[in-house]
Coordinates of C-alpha atoms in Angstrom, one line a residue:
X8 CA 7.2 -15.0 -64.9
X9 CA 7.3 -17.2 -61.9
X10 CA 6.3 -20.5 -60.4
X11 CA 3.6 -19.7 -57.7
X12 CA 4.5 -22.8 -55.7
X13 CA 8.1 -21.6 -55.0
X14 CA 7.9 -17.9 -56.0
X15 CA 11.2 -18.2 -57.8
X16 CA 11.4 -16.2 -60.9
X17 CA 12.2 -17.9 -64.2
X18 CA 12.5 -14.9 -66.3
X19 CA 12.0 -11.1 -66.2
X20 CA 11.7 -8.3 -68.8
X21 CA 11.4 -4.6 -68.2
X22 CA 12.1 -1.3 -70.0
X23 CA 13.8 1.7 -68.4
X24 CA 13.2 5.1 -69.6
X25 CA 16.6 6.8 -70.2
X26 CA 15.0 10.1 -70.3
X27 CA 12.8 10.0 -67.2
X28 CA 15.8 8.6 -65.2
X29 CA 18.4 10.8 -66.8
X30 CA 19.2 12.4 -63.4
X31 CA 20.4 9.1 -62.0
X32 CA 24.2 8.5 -61.9
X33 CA 23.7 4.9 -63.1
X34 CA 21.7 6.0 -66.2
X35 CA 24.4 8.5 -67.0
X36 CA 27.1 5.8 -66.7
X37 CA 25.1 3.5 -69.0
X38 CA 24.7 6.2 -71.7
X39 CA 28.4 7.0 -71.5
X40 CA 29.4 3.4 -71.7
X41 CA 27.2 2.7 -74.7
X42 CA 28.5 5.9 -76.5
X43 CA 32.0 4.9 -75.8
X44 CA 31.4 1.4 -77.2
X45 CA 29.6 2.7 -80.4
X46 CA 32.8 3.4 -82.2
X47 CA 31.5 3.4 -85.8
X48 CA 28.2 4.9 -85.1
X49 CA 28.7 7.1 -82.0
X50 CA 26.9 10.2 -83.4
X51 CA 23.8 8.1 -84.2
X52 CA 23.8 6.4 -80.8
X53 CA 24.3 9.7 -79.0
X54 CA 21.2 11.2 -80.6
X55 CA 19.2 8.1 -79.7
X56 CA 20.5 8.3 -76.0
X57 CA 19.6 12.0 -75.8
X58 CA 16.0 11.2 -77.0
X59 CA 13.2 9.3 -75.3
X60 CA 14.7 5.8 -75.6
X61 CA 14.1 2.7 -73.3
X62 CA 16.7 0.2 -72.3
X63 CA 15.1 -3.2 -72.4
X64 CA 16.4 -5.6 -69.8
X65 CA 15.5 -9.2 -70.3
X66 CA 16.9 -12.4 -68.6
X67 CA 15.7 -15.9 -68.1
X68 CA 17.2 -19.1 -66.7
X69 CA 19.3 -21.1 -69.1
X70 CA 16.9 -23.8 -69.9
X71 CA 13.9 -21.7 -70.1
X72 CA 12.6 -21.8 -73.8
X73 CA 12.4 -18.7 -75.9
X74 CA 8.7 -19.3 -76.4
X75 CA 8.1 -17.4 -73.1
X76 CA 9.4 -14.2 -74.7
X77 CA 6.4 -13.2 -76.9
X78 CA 3.9 -13.3 -74.0
X79 CA 6.3 -11.4 -71.8
X80 CA 6.9 -8.7 -74.4
X81 CA 3.0 -8.5 -75.0
X82 CA 2.7 -7.8 -71.2
X83 CA 5.3 -5.1 -71.4
X84 CA 3.7 -3.5 -74.3
X85 CA 0.3 -3.6 -72.6
X86 CA 1.9 -2.0 -69.5
X87 CA 3.4 0.7 -71.6
X88 CA 0.1 1.4 -73.5
X89 CA 0.2 5.1 -72.6
X90 CA 4.0 5.4 -73.3
X91 CA 5.7 5.2 -76.7
X92 CA 9.4 5.4 -76.8
X93 CA 11.4 6.7 -79.8
X94 CA 13.7 3.7 -79.6
X95 CA 14.2 0.4 -77.7
X96 CA 17.8 -0.6 -76.8
X97 CA 18.5 -4.3 -76.4
X98 CA 22.0 -5.4 -75.2
X99 CA 22.0 -9.0 -76.6
X100 CA 24.5 -11.4 -75.0
X101 CA 26.6 -13.2 -77.6
X102 CA 29.5 -15.7 -77.9
X103 CA 32.2 -15.5 -80.4
X104 CA 33.8 -18.8 -81.3
X105 CA 37.6 -18.2 -81.7
X106 CA 40.2 -20.3 -83.2
X107 CA 43.1 -21.4 -81.1
X108 CA 46.3 -19.4 -81.2
X109 CA 49.7 -20.5 -80.1
X110 CA 51.7 -18.3 -77.7
X111 CA 54.6 -18.6 -80.1
X112 CA 52.7 -16.9 -82.9
X113 CA 53.6 -13.3 -83.2
X114 CA 52.4 -10.5 -85.4
X115 CA 54.1 -7.3 -86.5
X116 CA 56.1 -5.6 -83.8
X117 CA 56.5 -8.7 -81.7
X118 CA 52.8 -8.5 -80.5
X119 CA 50.8 -11.7 -80.0
X120 CA 48.3 -12.3 -82.7
X121 CA 44.6 -11.9 -81.8
X122 CA 42.5 -15.1 -82.0
X123 CA 40.5 -15.0 -85.3
X124 CA 36.7 -15.0 -84.7
X125 CA 35.2 -18.0 -86.4
X126 CA 31.5 -17.8 -85.5
X127 CA 29.1 -15.5 -83.8
X128 CA 26.1 -16.9 -81.9
X129 CA 23.3 -15.2 -79.8
X130 CA 22.8 -16.6 -76.3
X131 CA 19.0 -15.9 -76.6
X132 CA 17.4 -17.2 -79.8
X133 CA 15.0 -14.3 -79.9
X134 CA 17.7 -11.7 -80.3
X135 CA 18.4 -13.1 -83.8
X136 CA 15.0 -11.8 -84.8
X137 CA 15.3 -8.5 -82.9
X138 CA 18.4 -7.9 -85.0
X139 CA 16.2 -8.0 -88.2
X140 CA 14.4 -4.9 -86.9
X141 CA 17.4 -3.0 -85.5
X142 CA 18.0 0.4 -87.1
X143 CA 21.4 0.6 -85.4
X144 CA 23.6 -2.3 -84.3
X145 CA 27.2 -2.6 -83.0
X146 CA 29.3 -5.3 -81.2
X147 CA 31.4 -4.6 -78.1
X148 CA 33.6 -6.5 -75.8
X149 CA 33.6 -6.0 -72.0
X150 CA 36.1 -3.4 -70.9
X151 CA 37.5 -5.4 -68.0
X152 CA 37.9 -8.7 -69.8
X153 CA 41.5 -9.7 -69.4
X154 CA 41.8 -12.2 -72.3
X155 CA 39.7 -14.3 -74.6
X156 CA 39.0 -17.9 -73.7
X157 CA 41.0 -20.0 -76.1
X158 CA 41.0 -23.6 -77.2
X159 CA 44.1 -24.5 -75.2
X160 CA 41.9 -24.0 -72.1
X161 CA 39.5 -26.7 -73.4
X162 CA 39.4 -30.0 -75.2
X163 CA 38.2 -28.4 -78.5
X164 CA 39.8 -26.7 -81.3
X165 CA 38.1 -23.4 -80.6
X166 CA 37.3 -21.2 -77.5
X167 CA 34.4 -19.0 -76.7
X168 CA 34.6 -15.2 -76.1
X169 CA 31.6 -13.5 -74.5
X170 CA 30.6 -10.1 -75.8
X171 CA 27.5 -8.1 -76.5
X172 CA 25.6 -6.7 -79.5
X173 CA 23.6 -3.5 -79.0
X174 CA 20.4 -3.6 -81.1
X175 CA 18.5 -0.3 -81.3
X176 CA 14.9 -0.7 -82.7
X177 CA 12.9 2.3 -83.6
X178 CA 9.7 2.6 -81.5
X179 CA 7.3 2.4 -84.5
X180 CA 8.9 -0.9 -85.5
X181 CA 8.4 -2.6 -82.0
X182 CA 4.8 -3.9 -82.8
X183 CA 6.1 -5.6 -86.0
X184 CA 9.0 -7.1 -83.9
X185 CA 6.4 -8.5 -81.6
X186 CA 4.4 -9.9 -84.4
X187 CA 7.5 -11.5 -85.9
X188 CA 8.5 -13.1 -82.6
X189 CA 4.9 -14.5 -82.1
X190 CA 5.3 -16.0 -85.6
X191 CA 8.7 -17.7 -85.2
X192 CA 8.4 -18.6 -81.5
X193 CA 4.9 -19.9 -81.3
X194 CA 4.7 -23.1 -79.3

């Protein structure tokens, strides 16, 4: 979606076939990364990644309302009319609110205690409804993140730690997901 006057995009949405592009190094790295992060469901995720799955990539500027998502998904489904994927993989950005921890607090073995997660929240409102249709889901943190943002870095009692939730929706459930998003995000 873009503004014709300035040609600056406000949002984009696409689906990348992990099977059609399996020969690309970047696709192999994405598959390996997801399998590595899927600790409790590695075998299930591995089977999905070996099949005809699509990685759904969606982004929009911060203050763009979620009501633009259903029309964008409808356009994507129309473009993919001749193609049906076994699964759709959505990597939903999340924030975990964490309570403050003091540097002096130590757990067993003299290690610093990890901050306790107080609340999970999706960055994009529509991902909450995508989760309703997910057959497989798992949370993961970024591999190269040094430490969690804590409350002592701000003026509040809690900090925010970014992460992702992988939501895997079966292909035959995707039309019902689109219908649900149309229902809840109607303008």
